[in-house]
mmCIF file with all atom_site columns, C-alpha atoms in Angstrom:
data_model
loop_
_atom_site.group_PDB
_atom_site.id
_atom_site.type_symbol
_atom_site.label_atom_id
_atom_site.label_alt_id
_atom_site.label_comp_id
_atom_site.label_asym_id
_atom_site.label_entity_id
_atom_site.label_seq_id
_atom_site.pdbx_PDB_ins_code
_atom_site.Cartn_x
_atom_site.Cartn_y
_atom_site.Cartn_z
_atom_site.occupancy
_atom_site.B_iso_or_equiv
_atom_site.pdbx_formal_charge
_atom_site.auth_seq_id
_atom_site.auth_comp_id
_atom_site.auth_asym_id
_atom_site.auth_atom_id
_atom_site.pdbx_PDB_model_num
ATOM 1   C CA . UNK A 1 1   ? -89.850 -53.597 5.232   1.00 67.00 ? 772 UNK A CA 1
ATOM 2   C CA . UNK A 1 2   ? -87.484 -56.340 6.335   1.00 74.00 ? 773 UNK A CA 1
ATOM 3   C CA . UNK A 1 3   ? -83.825 -55.928 5.658   1.00 94.00 ? 774 UNK A CA 1
ATOM 4   C CA . UNK A 1 4   ? -80.291 -55.995 6.905   1.00 97.00 ? 775 UNK A CA 1
ATOM 5   C CA . UNK A 1 5   ? -78.549 -52.848 8.093   1.00 97.00 ? 776 UNK A CA 1
ATOM 6   C CA . UNK A 1 6   ? -74.840 -52.250 8.351   1.00 98.00 ? 777 UNK A CA 1
ATOM 7   C CA . UNK A 1 7   ? -73.230 -49.275 10.029  1.00 96.00 ? 778 UNK A CA 1
ATOM 8   C CA . UNK A 1 8   ? -71.268 -47.190 9.646   1.00 97.00 ? 779 UNK A CA 1
ATOM 9   C CA . UNK A 1 9   ? -71.014 -46.895 5.879   1.00 96.00 ? 780 UNK A CA 1
ATOM 10  C CA . UNK A 1 10  ? -67.453 -45.569 6.104   1.00 96.00 ? 781 UNK A CA 1
ATOM 11  C CA . UNK A 1 11  ? -64.994 -46.174 8.936   1.00 95.00 ? 782 UNK A CA 1
ATOM 12  C CA . UNK A 1 12  ? -61.456 -45.004 9.488   1.00 93.00 ? 783 UNK A CA 1
ATOM 13  C CA . UNK A 1 13  ? -59.132 -46.885 11.788  1.00 89.00 ? 784 UNK A CA 1
ATOM 14  C CA . UNK A 1 14  ? -55.866 -45.742 13.251  1.00 89.00 ? 785 UNK A CA 1
ATOM 15  C CA . UNK A 1 15  ? -52.978 -48.136 13.616  1.00 86.00 ? 786 UNK A CA 1
ATOM 16  C CA . UNK A 1 16  ? -53.332 -50.331 16.712  1.00 86.00 ? 787 UNK A CA 1
ATOM 17  C CA . UNK A 1 17  ? -57.001 -49.553 17.180  1.00 91.00 ? 788 UNK A CA 1
ATOM 18  C CA . UNK A 1 18  ? -59.901 -51.999 17.425  1.00 94.00 ? 789 UNK A CA 1
ATOM 19  C CA . UNK A 1 19  ? -63.084 -51.085 15.591  1.00 95.00 ? 790 UNK A CA 1
ATOM 20  C CA . UNK A 1 20  ? -66.526 -52.708 15.573  1.00 97.00 ? 791 UNK A CA 1
ATOM 21  C CA . UNK A 1 21  ? -68.811 -52.972 12.564  1.00 97.00 ? 792 UNK A CA 1
ATOM 22  C CA . UNK A 1 22  ? -72.508 -53.299 13.228  1.00 98.00 ? 793 UNK A CA 1
ATOM 23  C CA . UNK A 1 23  ? -74.907 -55.654 11.442  1.00 98.00 ? 794 UNK A CA 1
ATOM 24  C CA . UNK A 1 24  ? -78.615 -55.933 12.294  1.00 98.00 ? 795 UNK A CA 1
ATOM 25  C CA . UNK A 1 25  ? -81.347 -57.869 10.466  1.00 98.00 ? 796 UNK A CA 1
ATOM 26  C CA . UNK A 1 26  ? -85.116 -58.059 10.898  1.00 96.00 ? 797 UNK A CA 1
ATOM 27  C CA . UNK A 1 27  ? -85.693 -60.859 8.396   1.00 96.00 ? 798 UNK A CA 1
ATOM 28  C CA . UNK A 1 28  ? -85.903 -63.522 11.119  1.00 95.00 ? 799 UNK A CA 1
ATOM 29  C CA . UNK A 1 29  ? -83.006 -65.334 9.466   1.00 95.00 ? 800 UNK A CA 1
ATOM 30  C CA . UNK A 1 30  ? -81.141 -67.856 11.585  1.00 94.00 ? 801 UNK A CA 1
ATOM 31  C CA . UNK A 1 31  ? -77.807 -67.543 9.786   1.00 94.00 ? 802 UNK A CA 1
ATOM 32  C CA . UNK A 1 32  ? -75.568 -64.502 9.518   1.00 96.00 ? 803 UNK A CA 1
ATOM 33  C CA . UNK A 1 33  ? -72.211 -64.061 7.810   1.00 96.00 ? 804 UNK A CA 1
ATOM 34  C CA . UNK A 1 34  ? -69.339 -61.637 7.451   1.00 98.00 ? 805 UNK A CA 1
ATOM 35  C CA . UNK A 1 35  ? -67.366 -61.345 4.225   1.00 97.00 ? 806 UNK A CA 1
ATOM 36  C CA . UNK A 1 36  ? -64.465 -59.227 3.150   1.00 97.00 ? 807 UNK A CA 1
ATOM 37  C CA . UNK A 1 37  ? -64.090 -57.987 -0.427  1.00 96.00 ? 808 UNK A CA 1
ATOM 38  C CA . UNK A 1 38  ? -60.881 -56.478 -1.788  1.00 93.00 ? 809 UNK A CA 1
ATOM 39  C CA . UNK A 1 39  ? -60.666 -54.746 -5.182  1.00 85.00 ? 810 UNK A CA 1
ATOM 40  C CA . UNK A 1 40  ? -60.806 -57.289 -7.987  1.00 78.00 ? 811 UNK A CA 1
ATOM 41  C CA . UNK A 1 41  ? -61.221 -60.103 -5.511  1.00 82.00 ? 812 UNK A CA 1
ATOM 42  C CA . UNK A 1 42  ? -64.069 -62.403 -4.678  1.00 86.00 ? 813 UNK A CA 1
ATOM 43  C CA . UNK A 1 43  ? -65.860 -62.589 -1.373  1.00 94.00 ? 814 UNK A CA 1
ATOM 44  C CA . UNK A 1 44  ? -63.856 -64.163 1.431   1.00 94.00 ? 815 UNK A CA 1
ATOM 45  C CA . UNK A 1 45  ? -65.670 -65.560 4.457   1.00 95.00 ? 816 UNK A CA 1
ATOM 46  C CA . UNK A 1 46  ? -64.537 -64.221 7.833   1.00 97.00 ? 817 UNK A CA 1
ATOM 47  C CA . UNK A 1 47  ? -67.042 -65.694 10.302  1.00 97.00 ? 818 UNK A CA 1
ATOM 48  C CA . UNK A 1 48  ? -70.519 -67.137 10.227  1.00 95.00 ? 819 UNK A CA 1
ATOM 49  C CA . UNK A 1 49  ? -73.211 -68.040 12.729  1.00 96.00 ? 820 UNK A CA 1
ATOM 50  C CA . UNK A 1 50  ? -76.124 -70.385 12.180  1.00 92.00 ? 821 UNK A CA 1
ATOM 51  C CA . UNK A 1 51  ? -77.712 -70.070 15.629  1.00 93.00 ? 822 UNK A CA 1
ATOM 52  C CA . UNK A 1 52  ? -77.547 -67.666 18.550  1.00 95.00 ? 823 UNK A CA 1
ATOM 53  C CA . UNK A 1 53  ? -74.525 -68.010 20.829  1.00 96.00 ? 824 UNK A CA 1
ATOM 54  C CA . UNK A 1 54  ? -72.629 -70.067 18.263  1.00 96.00 ? 825 UNK A CA 1
ATOM 55  C CA . UNK A 1 55  ? -70.310 -69.020 15.445  1.00 96.00 ? 826 UNK A CA 1
ATOM 56  C CA . UNK A 1 56  ? -67.655 -70.579 13.252  1.00 95.00 ? 827 UNK A CA 1
ATOM 57  C CA . UNK A 1 57  ? -64.446 -69.324 11.697  1.00 96.00 ? 828 UNK A CA 1
ATOM 58  C CA . UNK A 1 58  ? -64.371 -68.838 7.983   1.00 94.00 ? 829 UNK A CA 1
ATOM 59  C CA . UNK A 1 59  ? -61.391 -68.811 5.676   1.00 92.00 ? 830 UNK A CA 1
ATOM 60  C CA . UNK A 1 60  ? -59.772 -65.607 6.984   1.00 95.00 ? 831 UNK A CA 1
ATOM 61  C CA . UNK A 1 61  ? -60.777 -65.280 10.665  1.00 97.00 ? 832 UNK A CA 1
ATOM 62  C CA . UNK A 1 62  ? -57.375 -64.215 12.015  1.00 96.00 ? 833 UNK A CA 1
ATOM 63  C CA . UNK A 1 63  ? -57.475 -60.683 13.401  1.00 96.00 ? 834 UNK A CA 1
ATOM 64  C CA . UNK A 1 64  ? -61.264 -60.606 13.639  1.00 97.00 ? 835 UNK A CA 1
ATOM 65  C CA . UNK A 1 65  ? -63.789 -61.474 16.343  1.00 98.00 ? 836 UNK A CA 1
ATOM 66  C CA . UNK A 1 66  ? -67.582 -61.744 16.456  1.00 98.00 ? 837 UNK A CA 1
ATOM 67  C CA . UNK A 1 67  ? -70.444 -62.334 18.857  1.00 98.00 ? 838 UNK A CA 1
ATOM 68  C CA . UNK A 1 68  ? -74.019 -63.565 18.377  1.00 98.00 ? 839 UNK A CA 1
ATOM 69  C CA . UNK A 1 69  ? -75.941 -62.743 21.524  1.00 97.00 ? 840 UNK A CA 1
ATOM 70  C CA . UNK A 1 70  ? -79.167 -61.979 19.696  1.00 97.00 ? 841 UNK A CA 1
ATOM 71  C CA . UNK A 1 71  ? -80.667 -63.482 16.568  1.00 97.00 ? 842 UNK A CA 1
ATOM 72  C CA . UNK A 1 72  ? -80.902 -60.046 14.974  1.00 97.00 ? 843 UNK A CA 1
ATOM 73  C CA . UNK A 1 73  ? -77.332 -58.897 15.583  1.00 98.00 ? 844 UNK A CA 1
ATOM 74  C CA . UNK A 1 74  ? -73.893 -60.082 14.479  1.00 98.00 ? 845 UNK A CA 1
ATOM 75  C CA . UNK A 1 75  ? -71.205 -57.429 15.117  1.00 98.00 ? 846 UNK A CA 1
ATOM 76  C CA . UNK A 1 76  ? -67.686 -57.817 13.769  1.00 98.00 ? 847 UNK A CA 1
ATOM 77  C CA . UNK A 1 77  ? -64.635 -56.450 15.570  1.00 97.00 ? 848 UNK A CA 1
ATOM 78  C CA . UNK A 1 78  ? -61.524 -55.779 13.537  1.00 96.00 ? 849 UNK A CA 1
ATOM 79  C CA . UNK A 1 79  ? -58.667 -56.014 15.998  1.00 94.00 ? 850 UNK A CA 1
ATOM 80  C CA . UNK A 1 80  ? -55.192 -54.522 15.868  1.00 89.00 ? 851 UNK A CA 1
ATOM 81  C CA . UNK A 1 81  ? -53.931 -58.020 15.013  1.00 88.00 ? 852 UNK A CA 1
ATOM 82  C CA . UNK A 1 82  ? -55.453 -57.666 11.537  1.00 89.00 ? 853 UNK A CA 1
ATOM 83  C CA . UNK A 1 83  ? -52.500 -56.173 9.670   1.00 86.00 ? 854 UNK A CA 1
ATOM 84  C CA . UNK A 1 84  ? -54.244 -55.269 6.431   1.00 90.00 ? 855 UNK A CA 1
ATOM 85  C CA . UNK A 1 85  ? -57.829 -54.342 7.320   1.00 92.00 ? 856 UNK A CA 1
ATOM 86  C CA . UNK A 1 86  ? -58.552 -51.868 4.544   1.00 94.00 ? 857 UNK A CA 1
ATOM 87  C CA . UNK A 1 87  ? -61.409 -53.483 2.592   1.00 96.00 ? 858 UNK A CA 1
ATOM 88  C CA . UNK A 1 88  ? -65.147 -53.521 1.912   1.00 97.00 ? 859 UNK A CA 1
ATOM 89  C CA . UNK A 1 89  ? -66.940 -55.540 4.599   1.00 98.00 ? 860 UNK A CA 1
ATOM 90  C CA . UNK A 1 90  ? -70.243 -57.202 3.828   1.00 98.00 ? 861 UNK A CA 1
ATOM 91  C CA . UNK A 1 91  ? -72.691 -58.709 6.263   1.00 98.00 ? 862 UNK A CA 1
ATOM 92  C CA . UNK A 1 92  ? -75.303 -61.159 4.987   1.00 97.00 ? 863 UNK A CA 1
ATOM 93  C CA . UNK A 1 93  ? -78.106 -63.259 6.367   1.00 96.00 ? 864 UNK A CA 1
ATOM 94  C CA . UNK A 1 94  ? -80.078 -66.257 5.147   1.00 94.00 ? 865 UNK A CA 1
ATOM 95  C CA . UNK A 1 95  ? -82.377 -69.016 6.203   1.00 90.00 ? 866 UNK A CA 1
ATOM 96  C CA . UNK A 1 96  ? -80.470 -72.234 6.826   1.00 84.00 ? 867 UNK A CA 1
ATOM 97  C CA . UNK A 1 97  ? -80.650 -75.111 4.395   1.00 78.00 ? 868 UNK A CA 1
ATOM 98  C CA . UNK A 1 98  ? -79.998 -75.704 0.737   1.00 73.00 ? 869 UNK A CA 1
ATOM 99  C CA . UNK A 1 99  ? -81.628 -73.360 -1.678  1.00 78.00 ? 870 UNK A CA 1
ATOM 100 C CA . UNK A 1 100 ? -81.584 -70.171 0.328   1.00 85.00 ? 871 UNK A CA 1
ATOM 101 C CA . UNK A 1 101 ? -79.575 -67.297 -0.992  1.00 91.00 ? 872 UNK A CA 1
ATOM 102 C CA . UNK A 1 102 ? -78.119 -64.397 0.912   1.00 94.00 ? 873 UNK A CA 1
ATOM 103 C CA . UNK A 1 103 ? -79.515 -60.984 1.658   1.00 96.00 ? 874 UNK A CA 1
ATOM 104 C CA . UNK A 1 104 ? -76.612 -58.580 1.942   1.00 97.00 ? 875 UNK A CA 1
ATOM 105 C CA . UNK A 1 105 ? -76.309 -55.361 3.873   1.00 98.00 ? 876 UNK A CA 1
ATOM 106 C CA . UNK A 1 106 ? -75.066 -52.240 2.137   1.00 97.00 ? 877 UNK A CA 1
ATOM 107 C CA . UNK A 1 107 ? -71.512 -52.757 3.376   1.00 97.00 ? 878 UNK A CA 1
ATOM 108 C CA . UNK A 1 108 ? -68.925 -50.896 5.445   1.00 97.00 ? 879 UNK A CA 1
ATOM 109 C CA . UNK A 1 109 ? -65.827 -49.494 3.792   1.00 96.00 ? 880 UNK A CA 1
ATOM 110 C CA . UNK A 1 110 ? -62.946 -49.587 6.287   1.00 95.00 ? 881 UNK A CA 1
ATOM 111 C CA . UNK A 1 111 ? -59.770 -47.603 5.735   1.00 94.00 ? 882 UNK A CA 1
ATOM 112 C CA . UNK A 1 112 ? -56.638 -47.529 7.851   1.00 89.00 ? 883 UNK A CA 1
ATOM 113 C CA . UNK A 1 113 ? -55.251 -44.019 8.323   1.00 86.00 ? 884 UNK A CA 1
ATOM 114 C CA . UNK B 2 1   ? -60.640 -77.172 -1.946  1.00 67.00 ? 305 UNK B CA 1
ATOM 115 C CA . UNK B 2 2   ? -63.930 -76.251 -3.581  1.00 74.00 ? 306 UNK B CA 1
ATOM 116 C CA . UNK B 2 3   ? -63.455 -73.921 -6.528  1.00 89.00 ? 307 UNK B CA 1
ATOM 117 C CA . UNK B 2 4   ? -65.802 -71.763 -8.529  1.00 93.00 ? 308 UNK B CA 1
ATOM 118 C CA . UNK B 2 5   ? -64.332 -70.259 -11.673 1.00 95.00 ? 309 UNK B CA 1
ATOM 119 C CA . UNK B 2 6   ? -65.563 -67.294 -13.676 1.00 95.00 ? 310 UNK B CA 1
ATOM 120 C CA . UNK B 2 7   ? -63.958 -65.323 -16.472 1.00 92.00 ? 311 UNK B CA 1
ATOM 121 C CA . UNK B 2 8   ? -63.237 -61.907 -14.963 1.00 89.00 ? 312 UNK B CA 1
ATOM 122 C CA . UNK B 2 9   ? -64.015 -60.107 -18.231 1.00 91.00 ? 313 UNK B CA 1
ATOM 123 C CA . UNK B 2 10  ? -64.970 -57.475 -18.959 1.00 96.00 ? 314 UNK B CA 1
ATOM 124 C CA . UNK B 2 11  ? -67.611 -58.903 -21.236 1.00 97.00 ? 315 UNK B CA 1
ATOM 125 C CA . UNK B 2 12  ? -68.786 -56.143 -23.524 1.00 98.00 ? 316 UNK B CA 1
ATOM 126 C CA . UNK B 2 13  ? -72.084 -56.449 -25.415 1.00 98.00 ? 317 UNK B CA 1
ATOM 127 C CA . UNK B 2 14  ? -74.194 -53.952 -27.341 1.00 98.00 ? 318 UNK B CA 1
ATOM 128 C CA . UNK B 2 15  ? -77.541 -52.839 -26.005 1.00 98.00 ? 319 UNK B CA 1
ATOM 129 C CA . UNK B 2 16  ? -80.293 -55.278 -26.977 1.00 98.00 ? 320 UNK B CA 1
ATOM 130 C CA . UNK B 2 17  ? -77.946 -58.262 -27.338 1.00 98.00 ? 321 UNK B CA 1
ATOM 131 C CA . UNK B 2 18  ? -77.845 -61.432 -25.261 1.00 98.00 ? 322 UNK B CA 1
ATOM 132 C CA . UNK B 2 19  ? -75.140 -61.505 -22.600 1.00 98.00 ? 323 UNK B CA 1
ATOM 133 C CA . UNK B 2 20  ? -73.888 -64.952 -21.640 1.00 98.00 ? 324 UNK B CA 1
ATOM 134 C CA . UNK B 2 21  ? -72.035 -65.396 -18.359 1.00 98.00 ? 325 UNK B CA 1
ATOM 135 C CA . UNK B 2 22  ? -70.467 -68.708 -17.429 1.00 97.00 ? 326 UNK B CA 1
ATOM 136 C CA . UNK B 2 23  ? -69.339 -70.387 -14.234 1.00 97.00 ? 327 UNK B CA 1
ATOM 137 C CA . UNK B 2 24  ? -67.703 -73.758 -13.590 1.00 97.00 ? 328 UNK B CA 1
ATOM 138 C CA . UNK B 2 25  ? -67.389 -75.516 -10.248 1.00 95.00 ? 329 UNK B CA 1
ATOM 139 C CA . UNK B 2 26  ? -65.249 -78.329 -8.891  1.00 92.00 ? 330 UNK B CA 1
ATOM 140 C CA . UNK B 2 27  ? -67.462 -79.991 -6.254  1.00 89.00 ? 331 UNK B CA 1
ATOM 141 C CA . UNK B 2 28  ? -69.513 -82.597 -8.110  1.00 89.00 ? 332 UNK B CA 1
ATOM 142 C CA . UNK B 2 29  ? -71.869 -82.915 -5.131  1.00 87.00 ? 333 UNK B CA 1
ATOM 143 C CA . UNK B 2 30  ? -72.926 -79.262 -5.249  1.00 89.00 ? 334 UNK B CA 1
ATOM 144 C CA . UNK B 2 31  ? -76.664 -78.799 -4.961  1.00 88.00 ? 335 UNK B CA 1
ATOM 145 C CA . UNK B 2 32  ? -77.643 -75.142 -5.153  1.00 91.00 ? 336 UNK B CA 1
ATOM 146 C CA . UNK B 2 33  ? -76.451 -72.450 -7.505  1.00 95.00 ? 337 UNK B CA 1
ATOM 147 C CA . UNK B 2 34  ? -76.917 -68.708 -7.277  1.00 96.00 ? 338 UNK B CA 1
ATOM 148 C CA . UNK B 2 35  ? -76.261 -65.620 -9.352  1.00 98.00 ? 339 UNK B CA 1
ATOM 149 C CA . UNK B 2 36  ? -75.736 -62.244 -7.701  1.00 98.00 ? 340 UNK B CA 1
ATOM 150 C CA . UNK B 2 37  ? -75.439 -58.862 -9.346  1.00 98.00 ? 341 UNK B CA 1
ATOM 151 C CA . UNK B 2 38  ? -73.104 -56.271 -7.827  1.00 97.00 ? 342 UNK B CA 1
ATOM 152 C CA . UNK B 2 39  ? -73.014 -52.691 -9.042  1.00 97.00 ? 343 UNK B CA 1
ATOM 153 C CA . UNK B 2 40  ? -69.778 -50.806 -8.547  1.00 94.00 ? 344 UNK B CA 1
ATOM 154 C CA . UNK B 2 41  ? -69.381 -49.731 -4.913  1.00 93.00 ? 345 UNK B CA 1
ATOM 155 C CA . UNK B 2 42  ? -72.555 -51.535 -3.839  1.00 96.00 ? 346 UNK B CA 1
ATOM 156 C CA . UNK B 2 43  ? -73.352 -54.855 -2.188  1.00 97.00 ? 347 UNK B CA 1
ATOM 157 C CA . UNK B 2 44  ? -74.389 -57.990 -4.110  1.00 97.00 ? 348 UNK B CA 1
ATOM 158 C CA . UNK B 2 45  ? -78.042 -58.662 -4.824  1.00 97.00 ? 349 UNK B CA 1
ATOM 159 C CA . UNK B 2 46  ? -79.482 -62.139 -5.440  1.00 96.00 ? 350 UNK B CA 1
ATOM 160 C CA . UNK B 2 47  ? -81.019 -62.360 -8.904  1.00 97.00 ? 351 UNK B CA 1
ATOM 161 C CA . UNK B 2 48  ? -81.326 -66.073 -9.710  1.00 96.00 ? 352 UNK B CA 1
ATOM 162 C CA . UNK B 2 49  ? -81.288 -69.450 -7.996  1.00 94.00 ? 353 UNK B CA 1
ATOM 163 C CA . UNK B 2 50  ? -81.295 -72.873 -9.640  1.00 95.00 ? 354 UNK B CA 1
ATOM 164 C CA . UNK B 2 51  ? -80.913 -76.393 -8.302  1.00 91.00 ? 355 UNK B CA 1
ATOM 165 C CA . UNK B 2 52  ? -82.057 -78.788 -11.024 1.00 90.00 ? 356 UNK B CA 1
ATOM 166 C CA . UNK B 2 53  ? -80.607 -79.447 -14.461 1.00 92.00 ? 357 UNK B CA 1
ATOM 167 C CA . UNK B 2 54  ? -82.023 -77.387 -17.267 1.00 94.00 ? 358 UNK B CA 1
ATOM 168 C CA . UNK B 2 55  ? -83.176 -73.811 -17.612 1.00 95.00 ? 359 UNK B CA 1
ATOM 169 C CA . UNK B 2 56  ? -84.919 -71.453 -15.240 1.00 96.00 ? 360 UNK B CA 1
ATOM 170 C CA . UNK B 2 57  ? -86.322 -68.208 -16.558 1.00 97.00 ? 361 UNK B CA 1
ATOM 171 C CA . UNK B 2 58  ? -87.204 -65.024 -14.696 1.00 96.00 ? 362 UNK B CA 1
ATOM 172 C CA . UNK B 2 59  ? -88.000 -62.066 -16.880 1.00 97.00 ? 363 UNK B CA 1
ATOM 173 C CA . UNK B 2 60  ? -84.981 -61.257 -19.035 1.00 98.00 ? 364 UNK B CA 1
ATOM 174 C CA . UNK B 2 61  ? -82.767 -63.629 -17.032 1.00 98.00 ? 365 UNK B CA 1
ATOM 175 C CA . UNK B 2 62  ? -82.277 -67.341 -17.685 1.00 98.00 ? 366 UNK B CA 1
ATOM 176 C CA . UNK B 2 63  ? -80.107 -69.580 -15.542 1.00 97.00 ? 367 UNK B CA 1
ATOM 177 C CA . UNK B 2 64  ? -78.861 -72.810 -17.079 1.00 97.00 ? 368 UNK B CA 1
ATOM 178 C CA . UNK B 2 65  ? -77.460 -75.701 -15.082 1.00 97.00 ? 369 UNK B CA 1
ATOM 179 C CA . UNK B 2 66  ? -75.563 -78.742 -16.361 1.00 96.00 ? 370 UNK B CA 1
ATOM 180 C CA . UNK B 2 67  ? -74.436 -80.872 -13.435 1.00 94.00 ? 371 UNK B CA 1
ATOM 181 C CA . UNK B 2 68  ? -72.755 -83.500 -15.623 1.00 95.00 ? 372 UNK B CA 1
ATOM 182 C CA . UNK B 2 69  ? -70.453 -80.853 -17.071 1.00 95.00 ? 373 UNK B CA 1
ATOM 183 C CA . UNK B 2 70  ? -70.335 -78.879 -13.826 1.00 95.00 ? 374 UNK B CA 1
ATOM 184 C CA . UNK B 2 71  ? -71.244 -75.516 -15.196 1.00 95.00 ? 375 UNK B CA 1
ATOM 185 C CA . UNK B 2 72  ? -73.940 -72.961 -14.638 1.00 97.00 ? 376 UNK B CA 1
ATOM 186 C CA . UNK B 2 73  ? -74.715 -70.040 -16.935 1.00 98.00 ? 377 UNK B CA 1
ATOM 187 C CA . UNK B 2 74  ? -76.664 -66.817 -16.789 1.00 98.00 ? 378 UNK B CA 1
ATOM 188 C CA . UNK B 2 75  ? -78.189 -65.393 -19.939 1.00 98.00 ? 379 UNK B CA 1
ATOM 189 C CA . UNK B 2 76  ? -79.445 -61.820 -20.020 1.00 98.00 ? 380 UNK B CA 1
ATOM 190 C CA . UNK B 2 77  ? -81.729 -61.110 -22.973 1.00 98.00 ? 381 UNK B CA 1
ATOM 191 C CA . UNK B 2 78  ? -82.264 -57.631 -24.399 1.00 98.00 ? 382 UNK B CA 1
ATOM 192 C CA . UNK B 2 79  ? -79.302 -56.331 -22.398 1.00 98.00 ? 383 UNK B CA 1
ATOM 193 C CA . UNK B 2 80  ? -79.599 -52.775 -21.109 1.00 98.00 ? 384 UNK B CA 1
ATOM 194 C CA . UNK B 2 81  ? -76.895 -50.337 -19.959 1.00 97.00 ? 385 UNK B CA 1
ATOM 195 C CA . UNK B 2 82  ? -78.397 -50.704 -16.468 1.00 97.00 ? 386 UNK B CA 1
ATOM 196 C CA . UNK B 2 83  ? -77.303 -54.364 -16.545 1.00 98.00 ? 387 UNK B CA 1
ATOM 197 C CA . UNK B 2 84  ? -73.668 -53.211 -16.477 1.00 98.00 ? 388 UNK B CA 1
ATOM 198 C CA . UNK B 2 85  ? -72.344 -54.710 -13.246 1.00 97.00 ? 389 UNK B CA 1
ATOM 199 C CA . UNK B 2 86  ? -70.266 -57.578 -11.885 1.00 97.00 ? 390 UNK B CA 1
ATOM 200 C CA . UNK B 2 87  ? -72.068 -60.909 -11.750 1.00 98.00 ? 391 UNK B CA 1
ATOM 201 C CA . UNK B 2 88  ? -71.054 -63.326 -9.017  1.00 97.00 ? 392 UNK B CA 1
ATOM 202 C CA . UNK B 2 89  ? -71.666 -67.066 -9.205  1.00 97.00 ? 393 UNK B CA 1
ATOM 203 C CA . UNK B 2 90  ? -72.102 -68.895 -5.898  1.00 95.00 ? 394 UNK B CA 1
ATOM 204 C CA . UNK B 2 91  ? -72.311 -72.628 -5.336  1.00 93.00 ? 395 UNK B CA 1
ATOM 205 C CA . UNK B 2 92  ? -73.493 -74.471 -2.211  1.00 87.00 ? 396 UNK B CA 1
ATOM 206 C CA . UNK B 2 93  ? -71.624 -77.585 -1.323  1.00 73.00 ? 397 UNK B CA 1
ATOM 207 C CA . UNK B 2 94  ? -72.788 -81.118 -0.844  1.00 61.00 ? 398 UNK B CA 1
ATOM 208 C CA . UNK B 2 95  ? -74.269 -82.580 2.310   1.00 58.00 ? 399 UNK B CA 1
ATOM 209 C CA . UNK B 2 96  ? -74.893 -80.230 5.182   1.00 59.00 ? 400 UNK B CA 1
ATOM 210 C CA . UNK B 2 97  ? -72.714 -77.400 3.928   1.00 63.00 ? 401 UNK B CA 1
ATOM 211 C CA . UNK B 2 98  ? -74.903 -74.387 3.341   1.00 76.00 ? 402 UNK B CA 1
ATOM 212 C CA . UNK B 2 99  ? -71.992 -72.004 3.019   1.00 86.00 ? 403 UNK B CA 1
ATOM 213 C CA . UNK B 2 100 ? -71.552 -71.115 -0.639  1.00 89.00 ? 404 UNK B CA 1
ATOM 214 C CA . UNK B 2 101 ? -68.292 -70.725 -2.445  1.00 90.00 ? 405 UNK B CA 1
ATOM 215 C CA . UNK B 2 102 ? -68.230 -67.551 -4.535  1.00 93.00 ? 406 UNK B CA 1
ATOM 216 C CA . UNK B 2 103 ? -66.519 -67.002 -7.832  1.00 94.00 ? 407 UNK B CA 1
ATOM 217 C CA . UNK B 2 104 ? -64.597 -63.765 -8.364  1.00 94.00 ? 408 UNK B CA 1
ATOM 218 C CA . UNK B 2 105 ? -67.242 -62.435 -10.686 1.00 95.00 ? 409 UNK B CA 1
ATOM 219 C CA . UNK B 2 106 ? -67.539 -61.410 -14.319 1.00 96.00 ? 410 UNK B CA 1
ATOM 220 C CA . UNK B 2 107 ? -67.721 -57.736 -15.213 1.00 97.00 ? 411 UNK B CA 1
ATOM 221 C CA . UNK B 2 108 ? -70.416 -57.004 -17.805 1.00 98.00 ? 412 UNK B CA 1
ATOM 222 C CA . UNK B 2 109 ? -70.502 -53.793 -19.808 1.00 98.00 ? 413 UNK B CA 1
ATOM 223 C CA . UNK B 2 110 ? -73.550 -53.060 -21.966 1.00 98.00 ? 414 UNK B CA 1
ATOM 224 C CA . UNK B 2 111 ? -72.815 -50.197 -24.348 1.00 96.00 ? 415 UNK B CA 1
ATOM 225 C CA . UNK B 2 112 ? -75.507 -48.131 -26.092 1.00 92.00 ? 416 UNK B CA 1
#
């Protein structure tokens, strides 16, 4: 079955450490996205990519970095510059164009220790 | 700044009732409208999509779109306790923008 896989499910980061969240999809979707969700908050867009080797900043890109070397993969690195990284991170993919909704991964819950 | 507004709730309805969830949006050129369901601690799941004025039905769910008034609604008939979740409204912008703006979601509680 096609789907989108995020790993790990839970991640603990020490102060000053960079961590990378994995996102892989086998839906043959061109577009992939990273969102952050805080308790009681909506989804905030971090980065998105609509084609391989190209990505765009979202609303809250500071302190994060991404790469899109393969269509199937869109990893997110949370750098030490992100001062408040504790959140639920969601990766999504979609076909491009109007009328296509997102398929979300199961999420990664990141906690700073 | 494109905005999508939802009442955060919680909206509490008895089992078997109709739950009505509402969403308003600011971008008059918006073209596609989505409803996602998110259970506590889980990721959102797409449940409805609508792009033309009127109603769209899928099982117990009906999406209603009124572009003139800039609102989109989700009706859940015969509500079940398993429908208890947060419902997110998402709106795609005009032109070539395929990146939706999400509302903060409405929490629905269906009590037996």
